[in-house]
Amino acid sequence: MVHAPEITDYVKSRAKAMDEVSDQIDEVNLLKLKQSAKQHIENEVGYDGESKFDSEKDKSGFRQYENACDRVKNFYAEQHTKQTLEYNLRIRKEFRETVRARMGVWEALELLNTLVDESDPDTSVPQIVHALQAAEAARKDGKPEWMQLTCLIHDLGKLLCFFGADGQWDVVGDTFVVGCKYVDEIIYGPESFKQNPDYYDEKLQTDLGIYEEHCGLENVMISFGHDEYLYHICKTQSNLPKEGLWMIRYHSFYPWHRAGSNAYRHLMVEEDEQALKAVRAFNPYDLYSKSDAPPNVDELKVYYQGLIKKYFPEEIEW
């Protein structure tokens, strides 16, 4: 069994392109968040207390939508074409039946960091730096240890680059429910799915599609990518609480959790309201921590390895 996949120049070049697009997608989401109503979250030191680390930041300093527009549009044109119901059924079956590597969480972080280490510093930071920035921001705000760890690992699913991802469209980007009508809240709207065969399937293009009303988001298929991949790994191989699992699975599910959205409420159950609260509490640590000063990896390594040991076995299957 492979412990550390070979890092070829080809894989590095694909990872660099993916990382740049991922950053530009985040820029678009930052702008959309600025345009949305401010979230009202309970102001207490709990996982869902208001974030304080970013309170003095000028969020307008992040690059604007137009700077990322063309590349992001091209990315979503491909994603919305290829994320079919058939693909999502097939890829889930493949990942259930295959173990691609065995390694610990910190080893996986270092591997992912090597993968994107040569990315342009003007457009991205190494993945381990972003991971630690997010975790340290949560730590600074007094969030519980499980949430600090969730912030640290939330993008580890990008290891899909090593494991046969077809491109960028099946790793990064905003996610959405497949198997039912494309909602208006999806970036670029339902019209952007016209090259997807599901768009013309009348059975799929109803509010419920293949699902039952209030079946619960746990029982729907969300477009496959790094969120869904890591969620299923952590669900079966970690002791993270359900709030941490929700933060991982739904952090790119912007059509659902963006402020003011009513998307997919007909599929939700009561527990999904708590999931929505959790992912909205997590969101600032993912997006706004990227502008912080780079952390000292060596100084923080022992602390976070300690957290990893509390919630994960020494080695997990990827």
PDB file of N, CA and C in Angstrom, residues 86-159:
ATOM      1  N   GLU A  86     -24.873  10.617 -12.523  1.00  0.00           N
ATOM      2  CA  GLU A  86     -24.162   9.374 -12.851  1.00  0.00           C
ATOM      3  C   GLU A  86     -22.732   9.423 -12.333  1.00  0.00           C
ATOM      4  N   TYR A  87     -22.043  10.549 -12.536  1.00  0.00           N
ATOM      5  CA  TYR A  87     -20.670  10.678 -12.045  1.00  0.00           C
ATOM      6  C   TYR A  87     -20.617  10.561 -10.532  1.00  0.00           C
ATOM      7  N   ASN A  88     -21.532  11.212  -9.831  1.00  0.00           N
ATOM      8  CA  ASN A  88     -21.510  11.210  -8.375  1.00  0.00           C
ATOM      9  C   ASN A  88     -21.799   9.834  -7.799  1.00  0.00           C
ATOM     10  N   LEU A  89     -22.672   9.082  -8.426  1.00  0.00           N
ATOM     11  CA  LEU A  89     -22.908   7.713  -7.997  1.00  0.00           C
ATOM     12  C   LEU A  89     -21.671   6.847  -8.214  1.00  0.00           C
ATOM     13  N   ARG A  90     -21.050   7.015  -9.361  1.00  0.00           N
ATOM     14  CA  ARG A  90     -19.876   6.193  -9.699  1.00  0.00           C
ATOM     15  C   ARG A  90     -18.681   6.508  -8.822  1.00  0.00           C
ATOM     16  N   ILE A  91     -18.380   7.794  -8.600  1.00  0.00           N
ATOM     17  CA  ILE A  91     -17.181   8.160  -7.850  1.00  0.00           C
ATOM     18  C   ILE A  91     -17.307   7.757  -6.385  1.00  0.00           C
ATOM     19  N   ARG A  92     -18.502   7.804  -5.843  1.00  0.00           N
ATOM     20  CA  ARG A  92     -18.689   7.363  -4.455  1.00  0.00           C
ATOM     21  C   ARG A  92     -18.442   5.865  -4.320  1.00  0.00           C
ATOM     22  N   LYS A  93     -18.897   5.103  -5.289  1.00  0.00           N
ATOM     23  CA  LYS A  93     -18.660   3.663  -5.275  1.00  0.00           C
ATOM     24  C   LYS A  93     -17.163   3.366  -5.360  1.00  0.00           C
ATOM     25  N   GLU A  94     -16.453   4.082  -6.233  1.00  0.00           N
ATOM     26  CA  GLU A  94     -15.014   3.886  -6.383  1.00  0.00           C
ATOM     27  C   GLU A  94     -14.268   4.183  -5.093  1.00  0.00           C
ATOM     28  N   PHE A  95     -14.630   5.269  -4.418  1.00  0.00           N
ATOM     29  CA  PHE A  95     -13.900   5.640  -3.211  1.00  0.00           C
ATOM     30  C   PHE A  95     -14.250   4.754  -2.024  1.00  0.00           C
ATOM     31  N   ARG A  96     -15.438   4.182  -2.015  1.00  0.00           N
ATOM     32  CA  ARG A  96     -15.782   3.225  -0.960  1.00  0.00           C
ATOM     33  C   ARG A  96     -14.977   1.945  -1.102  1.00  0.00           C
ATOM     34  N   GLU A  97     -14.644   1.593  -2.315  1.00  0.00           N
ATOM     35  CA  GLU A  97     -14.040   0.289  -2.577  1.00  0.00           C
ATOM     36  C   GLU A  97     -12.518   0.323  -2.666  1.00  0.00           C
ATOM     37  N   THR A  98     -11.905   1.502  -2.570  1.00  0.00           N
ATOM     38  CA  THR A  98     -10.468   1.619  -2.798  1.00  0.00           C
ATOM     39  C   THR A  98      -9.796   2.394  -1.670  1.00  0.00           C
ATOM     40  N   VAL A  99      -8.700   1.852  -1.155  1.00  0.00           N
ATOM     41  CA  VAL A  99      -7.825   2.581  -0.230  1.00  0.00           C
ATOM     42  C   VAL A  99      -6.604   3.010  -1.021  1.00  0.00           C
ATOM     43  N   ARG A 100      -6.385   4.303  -1.125  1.00  0.00           N
ATOM     44  CA  ARG A 100      -5.329   4.814  -1.984  1.00  0.00           C
ATOM     45  C   ARG A 100      -4.011   5.059  -1.267  1.00  0.00           C
ATOM     46  N   ALA A 101      -4.060   5.244   0.032  1.00  0.00           N
ATOM     47  CA  ALA A 101      -2.838   5.443   0.815  1.00  0.00           C
ATOM     48  C   ALA A 101      -3.178   5.256   2.289  1.00  0.00           C
ATOM     49  N   ARG A 102      -2.141   5.009   3.074  1.00  0.00           N
ATOM     50  CA  ARG A 102      -2.271   4.951   4.524  1.00  0.00           C
ATOM     51  C   ARG A 102      -1.225   5.885   5.112  1.00  0.00           C
ATOM     52  N   MET A 103      -1.661   6.852   5.869  1.00  0.00           N
ATOM     53  CA  MET A 103      -0.730   7.780   6.522  1.00  0.00           C
ATOM     54  C   MET A 103      -1.480   8.566   7.581  1.00  0.00           C
ATOM     55  N   GLY A 104      -0.720   9.197   8.473  1.00  0.00           N
ATOM     56  CA  GLY A 104      -1.300  10.006   9.520  1.00  0.00           C
ATOM     57  C   GLY A 104      -1.732  11.368   9.012  1.00  0.00           C
ATOM     58  N   VAL A 105      -2.466  12.104   9.856  1.00  0.00           N
ATOM     59  CA  VAL A 105      -3.002  13.411   9.450  1.00  0.00           C
ATOM     60  C   VAL A 105      -1.881  14.416   9.229  1.00  0.00           C
ATOM     61  N   TRP A 106      -0.906  14.471  10.124  1.00  0.00           N
ATOM     62  CA  TRP A 106       0.167  15.455   9.938  1.00  0.00           C
ATOM     63  C   TRP A 106       0.986  15.122   8.705  1.00  0.00           C
ATOM     64  N   GLU A 107       1.236  13.845   8.471  1.00  0.00           N
ATOM     65  CA  GLU A 107       1.939  13.439   7.253  1.00  0.00           C
ATOM     66  C   GLU A 107       1.161  13.869   6.017  1.00  0.00           C
ATOM     67  N   ALA A 108      -0.165  13.762   6.083  1.00  0.00           N
ATOM     68  CA  ALA A 108      -0.993  14.187   4.959  1.00  0.00           C
ATOM     69  C   ALA A 108      -0.893  15.697   4.751  1.00  0.00           C
ATOM     70  N   LEU A 109      -0.864  16.464   5.848  1.00  0.00           N
ATOM     71  CA  LEU A 109      -0.703  17.916   5.737  1.00  0.00           C
ATOM     72  C   LEU A 109       0.623  18.266   5.083  1.00  0.00           C
ATOM     73  N   GLU A 110       1.680  17.593   5.494  1.00  0.00           N
ATOM     74  CA  GLU A 110       2.998  17.873   4.908  1.00  0.00           C
ATOM     75  C   GLU A 110       3.031  17.464   3.437  1.00  0.00           C
ATOM     76  N   LEU A 111       2.366  16.392   3.102  1.00  0.00           N
ATOM     77  CA  LEU A 111       2.303  15.962   1.702  1.00  0.00           C
ATOM     78  C   LEU A 111       1.563  16.988   0.858  1.00  0.00           C
ATOM     79  N   LEU A 112       0.427  17.448   1.336  1.00  0.00           N
ATOM     80  CA  LEU A 112      -0.335  18.445   0.592  1.00  0.00           C
ATOM     81  C   LEU A 112       0.456  19.737   0.466  1.00  0.00           C
ATOM     82  N   ASN A 113       1.190  20.090   1.500  1.00  0.00           N
ATOM     83  CA  ASN A 113       2.006  21.293   1.461  1.00  0.00           C
ATOM     84  C   ASN A 113       3.080  21.197   0.392  1.00  0.00           C
ATOM     85  N   THR A 114       3.716  20.042   0.271  1.00  0.00           N
ATOM     86  CA  THR A 114       4.724  19.833  -0.767  1.00  0.00           C
ATOM     87  C   THR A 114       4.108  19.958  -2.154  1.00  0.00           C
ATOM     88  N   LEU A 115       2.890  19.468  -2.266  1.00  0.00           N
ATOM     89  CA  LEU A 115       2.191  19.481  -3.551  1.00  0.00           C
ATOM     90  C   LEU A 115       2.027  20.884  -4.101  1.00  0.00           C
ATOM     91  N   VAL A 116       1.736  21.858  -3.234  1.00  0.00           N
ATOM     92  CA  VAL A 116       1.454  23.211  -3.709  1.00  0.00           C
ATOM     93  C   VAL A 116       2.564  24.183  -3.375  1.00  0.00           C
ATOM     94  N   ASP A 117       3.715  23.683  -2.934  1.00  0.00           N
ATOM     95  CA  ASP A 117       4.788  24.548  -2.450  1.00  0.00           C
ATOM     96  C   ASP A 117       5.292  25.511  -3.503  1.00  0.00           C
ATOM     97  N   GLU A 118       5.199  25.135  -4.793  1.00  0.00           N
ATOM     98  CA  GLU A 118       5.735  25.987  -5.843  1.00  0.00           C
ATOM     99  C   GLU A 118       4.701  26.937  -6.424  1.00  0.00           C
ATOM    100  N   SER A 119       3.552  27.037  -5.800  1.00  0.00           N
ATOM    101  CA  SER A 119       2.537  27.967  -6.284  1.00  0.00           C
ATOM    102  C   SER A 119       3.020  29.397  -6.164  1.00  0.00           C
ATOM    103  N   ASP A 120       2.533  30.235  -7.056  1.00  0.00           N
ATOM    104  CA  ASP A 120       2.890  31.647  -7.063  1.00  0.00           C
ATOM    105  C   ASP A 120       2.498  32.291  -5.736  1.00  0.00           C
ATOM    106  N   PRO A 121       3.443  32.876  -4.989  1.00  0.00           N
ATOM    107  CA  PRO A 121       3.100  33.469  -3.690  1.00  0.00           C
ATOM    108  C   PRO A 121       2.178  34.663  -3.799  1.00  0.00           C
ATOM    109  N   ASP A 122       2.059  35.233  -4.985  1.00  0.00           N
ATOM    110  CA  ASP A 122       1.133  36.356  -5.154  1.00  0.00           C
ATOM    111  C   ASP A 122      -0.309  35.890  -5.252  1.00  0.00           C
ATOM    112  N   THR A 123      -0.521  34.620  -5.513  1.00  0.00           N
ATOM    113  CA  THR A 123      -1.880  34.129  -5.684  1.00  0.00           C
ATOM    114  C   THR A 123      -2.297  33.119  -4.629  1.00  0.00           C
ATOM    115  N   SER A 124      -1.337  32.555  -3.888  1.00  0.00           N
ATOM    116  CA  SER A 124      -1.704  31.555  -2.896  1.00  0.00           C
ATOM    117  C   SER A 124      -0.615  31.416  -1.857  1.00  0.00           C
ATOM    118  N   VAL A 125      -0.936  30.719  -0.791  1.00  0.00           N
ATOM    119  CA  VAL A 125       0.046  30.368   0.217  1.00  0.00           C
ATOM    120  C   VAL A 125       0.069  28.849   0.303  1.00  0.00           C
ATOM    121  N   PRO A 126       1.179  28.274   0.785  1.00  0.00           N
ATOM    122  CA  PRO A 126       1.203  26.821   0.943  1.00  0.00           C
ATOM    123  C   PRO A 126       0.040  26.352   1.791  1.00  0.00           C
ATOM    124  N   GLN A 127      -0.457  25.170   1.493  1.00  0.00           N
ATOM    125  CA  GLN A 127      -1.656  24.676   2.175  1.00  0.00           C
ATOM    126  C   GLN A 127      -1.476  24.560   3.678  1.00  0.00           C
ATOM    127  N   ILE A 128      -0.290  24.155   4.144  1.00  0.00           N
ATOM    128  CA  ILE A 128      -0.095  24.007   5.583  1.00  0.00           C
ATOM    129  C   ILE A 128      -0.126  25.360   6.278  1.00  0.00           C
ATOM    130  N   VAL A 129       0.256  26.416   5.548  1.00  0.00           N
ATOM    131  CA  VAL A 129       0.197  27.766   6.113  1.00  0.00           C
ATOM    132  C   VAL A 129      -1.253  28.198   6.279  1.00  0.00           C
ATOM    133  N   HIS A 130      -2.060  28.005   5.242  1.00  0.00           N
ATOM    134  CA  HIS A 130      -3.490  28.340   5.363  1.00  0.00           C
ATOM    135  C   HIS A 130      -4.141  27.513   6.454  1.00  0.00           C
ATOM    136  N   ALA A 131      -3.791  26.227   6.533  1.00  0.00           N
ATOM    137  CA  ALA A 131      -4.367  25.358   7.559  1.00  0.00           C
ATOM    138  C   ALA A 131      -4.063  25.882   8.952  1.00  0.00           C
ATOM    139  N   LEU A 132      -2.818  26.264   9.176  1.00  0.00           N
ATOM    140  CA  LEU A 132      -2.421  26.762  10.493  1.00  0.00           C
ATOM    141  C   LEU A 132      -2.970  28.160  10.758  1.00  0.00           C
ATOM    142  N   GLN A 133      -3.074  28.981   9.727  1.00  0.00           N
ATOM    143  CA  GLN A 133      -3.693  30.301   9.900  1.00  0.00           C
ATOM    144  C   GLN A 133      -5.132  30.160  10.391  1.00  0.00           C
ATOM    145  N   ALA A 134      -5.876  29.268   9.752  1.00  0.00           N
ATOM    146  CA  ALA A 134      -7.268  29.063  10.141  1.00  0.00           C
ATOM    147  C   ALA A 134      -7.357  28.505  11.558  1.00  0.00           C
ATOM    148  N   ALA A 135      -6.516  27.508  11.864  1.00  0.00           N
ATOM    149  CA  ALA A 135      -6.531  26.896  13.194  1.00  0.00           C
ATOM    150  C   ALA A 135      -6.125  27.891  14.269  1.00  0.00           C
ATOM    151  N   GLU A 136      -5.096  28.672  14.008  1.00  0.00           N
ATOM    152  CA  GLU A 136      -4.618  29.641  14.989  1.00  0.00           C
ATOM    153  C   GLU A 136      -5.625  30.767  15.210  1.00  0.00           C
ATOM    154  N   ALA A 137      -6.353  31.140  14.166  1.00  0.00           N
ATOM    155  CA  ALA A 137      -7.400  32.153  14.330  1.00  0.00           C
ATOM    156  C   ALA A 137      -8.489  31.639  15.264  1.00  0.00           C
ATOM    157  N   ALA A 138      -8.868  30.375  15.090  1.00  0.00           N
ATOM    158  CA  ALA A 138      -9.870  29.771  15.977  1.00  0.00           C
ATOM    159  C   ALA A 138      -9.332  29.650  17.399  1.00  0.00           C
ATOM    160  N   ARG A 139      -8.075  29.294  17.508  1.00  0.00           N
ATOM    161  CA  ARG A 139      -7.438  29.182  18.825  1.00  0.00           C
ATOM    162  C   ARG A 139      -7.390  30.540  19.520  1.00  0.00           C
ATOM    163  N   LYS A 140      -7.051  31.574  18.783  1.00  0.00           N
ATOM    164  CA  LYS A 140      -6.996  32.939  19.321  1.00  0.00           C
ATOM    165  C   LYS A 140      -8.349  33.370  19.858  1.00  0.00           C
ATOM    166  N   ASP A 141      -9.418  32.925  19.203  1.00  0.00           N
ATOM    167  CA  ASP A 141     -10.768  33.279  19.635  1.00  0.00           C
ATOM    168  C   ASP A 141     -11.301  32.369  20.738  1.00  0.00           C
ATOM    169  N   GLY A 142     -10.469  31.456  21.227  1.00  0.00           N
ATOM    170  CA  GLY A 142     -10.890  30.591  22.311  1.00  0.00           C
ATOM    171  C   GLY A 142     -11.842  29.489  21.917  1.00  0.00           C
ATOM    172  N   LYS A 143     -11.823  29.109  20.647  1.00  0.00           N
ATOM    173  CA  LYS A 143     -12.701  28.023  20.199  1.00  0.00           C
ATOM    174  C   LYS A 143     -12.209  26.690  20.756  1.00  0.00           C
ATOM    175  N   PRO A 144     -13.106  25.704  20.903  1.00  0.00           N
ATOM    176  CA  PRO A 144     -12.705  24.411  21.461  1.00  0.00           C
ATOM    177  C   PRO A 144     -11.677  23.703  20.578  1.00  0.00           C
ATOM    178  N   GLU A 145     -10.963  22.773  21.192  1.00  0.00           N
ATOM    179  CA  GLU A 145      -9.877  22.094  20.483  1.00  0.00           C
ATOM    180  C   GLU A 145     -10.353  21.390  19.232  1.00  0.00           C
ATOM    181  N   TRP A 146     -11.523  20.769  19.277  1.00  0.00           N
ATOM    182  CA  TRP A 146     -12.010  20.053  18.090  1.00  0.00           C
ATOM    183  C   TRP A 146     -12.238  21.009  16.932  1.00  0.00           C
ATOM    184  N   MET A 147     -12.627  22.264  17.224  1.00  0.00           N
ATOM    185  CA  MET A 147     -12.829  23.221  16.141  1.00  0.00           C
ATOM    186  C   MET A 147     -11.492  23.728  15.606  1.00  0.00           C
ATOM    187  N   GLN A 148     -10.522  23.905  16.475  1.00  0.00           N
ATOM    188  CA  GLN A 148      -9.179  24.264  16.008  1.00  0.00           C
ATOM    189  C   GLN A 148      -8.663  23.197  15.043  1.00  0.00           C
ATOM    190  N   LEU A 149      -8.856  21.931  15.432  1.00  0.00           N
ATOM    191  CA  LEU A 149      -8.399  20.830  14.586  1.00  0.00           C
ATOM    192  C   LEU A 149      -9.178  20.778  13.277  1.00  0.00           C
ATOM    193  N   THR A 150     -10.475  21.024  13.338  1.00  0.00           N
ATOM    194  CA  THR A 150     -11.288  21.053  12.123  1.00  0.00           C
ATOM    195  C   THR A 150     -10.784  22.125  11.167  1.00  0.00           C
ATOM    196  N   CYS A 151     -10.457  23.296  11.700  1.00  0.00           N
ATOM    197  CA  CYS A 151      -9.885  24.360  10.868  1.00  0.00           C
ATOM    198  C   CYS A 151      -8.569  23.919  10.250  1.00  0.00           C
ATOM    199  N   LEU A 152      -7.775  23.175  11.013  1.00  0.00           N
ATOM    200  CA  LEU A 152      -6.477  22.721  10.518  1.00  0.00           C
ATOM    201  C   LEU A 152      -6.614  21.773   9.334  1.00  0.00           C
ATOM    202  N   ILE A 153      -7.576  20.879   9.389  1.00  0.00           N
ATOM    203  CA  ILE A 153      -7.636  19.784   8.400  1.00  0.00           C
ATOM    204  C   ILE A 153      -8.665  19.992   7.315  1.00  0.00           C
ATOM    205  N   HIS A 154      -9.426  21.092   7.341  1.00  0.00           N
ATOM    206  CA  HIS A 154     -10.637  21.172   6.511  1.00  0.00           C
ATOM    207  C   HIS A 154     -10.374  21.036   5.015  1.00  0.00           C
ATOM    208  N   ASP A 155      -9.161  21.359   4.554  1.00  0.00           N
ATOM    209  CA  ASP A 155      -8.861  21.263   3.124  1.00  0.00           C
ATOM    210  C   ASP A 155      -8.043  20.028   2.761  1.00  0.00           C
ATOM    211  N   LEU A 156      -7.862  19.105   3.688  1.00  0.00           N
ATOM    212  CA  LEU A 156      -7.043  17.923   3.401  1.00  0.00           C
ATOM    213  C   LEU A 156      -7.606  17.073   2.270  1.00  0.00           C
ATOM    214  N   GLY A 157      -8.871  17.230   1.988  1.00  0.00           N
ATOM    215  CA  GLY A 157      -9.462  16.483   0.882  1.00  0.00           C
ATOM    216  C   GLY A 157      -8.866  16.833  -0.467  1.00  0.00           C
ATOM    217  N   LYS A 158      -8.099  17.921  -0.528  1.00  0.00           N
ATOM    218  CA  LYS A 158      -7.434  18.280  -1.780  1.00  0.00           C
ATOM    219  C   LYS A 158      -6.349  17.276  -2.154  1.00  0.00           C
ATOM    220  N   LEU A 159      -6.086  16.330  -1.262  1.00  0.00           N
ATOM    221  CA  LEU A 159      -5.203  15.222  -1.618  1.00  0.00           C
ATOM    222  C   LEU A 159      -5.756  14.423  -2.790  1.00  0.00           C
TER     223      LEU A 159
END
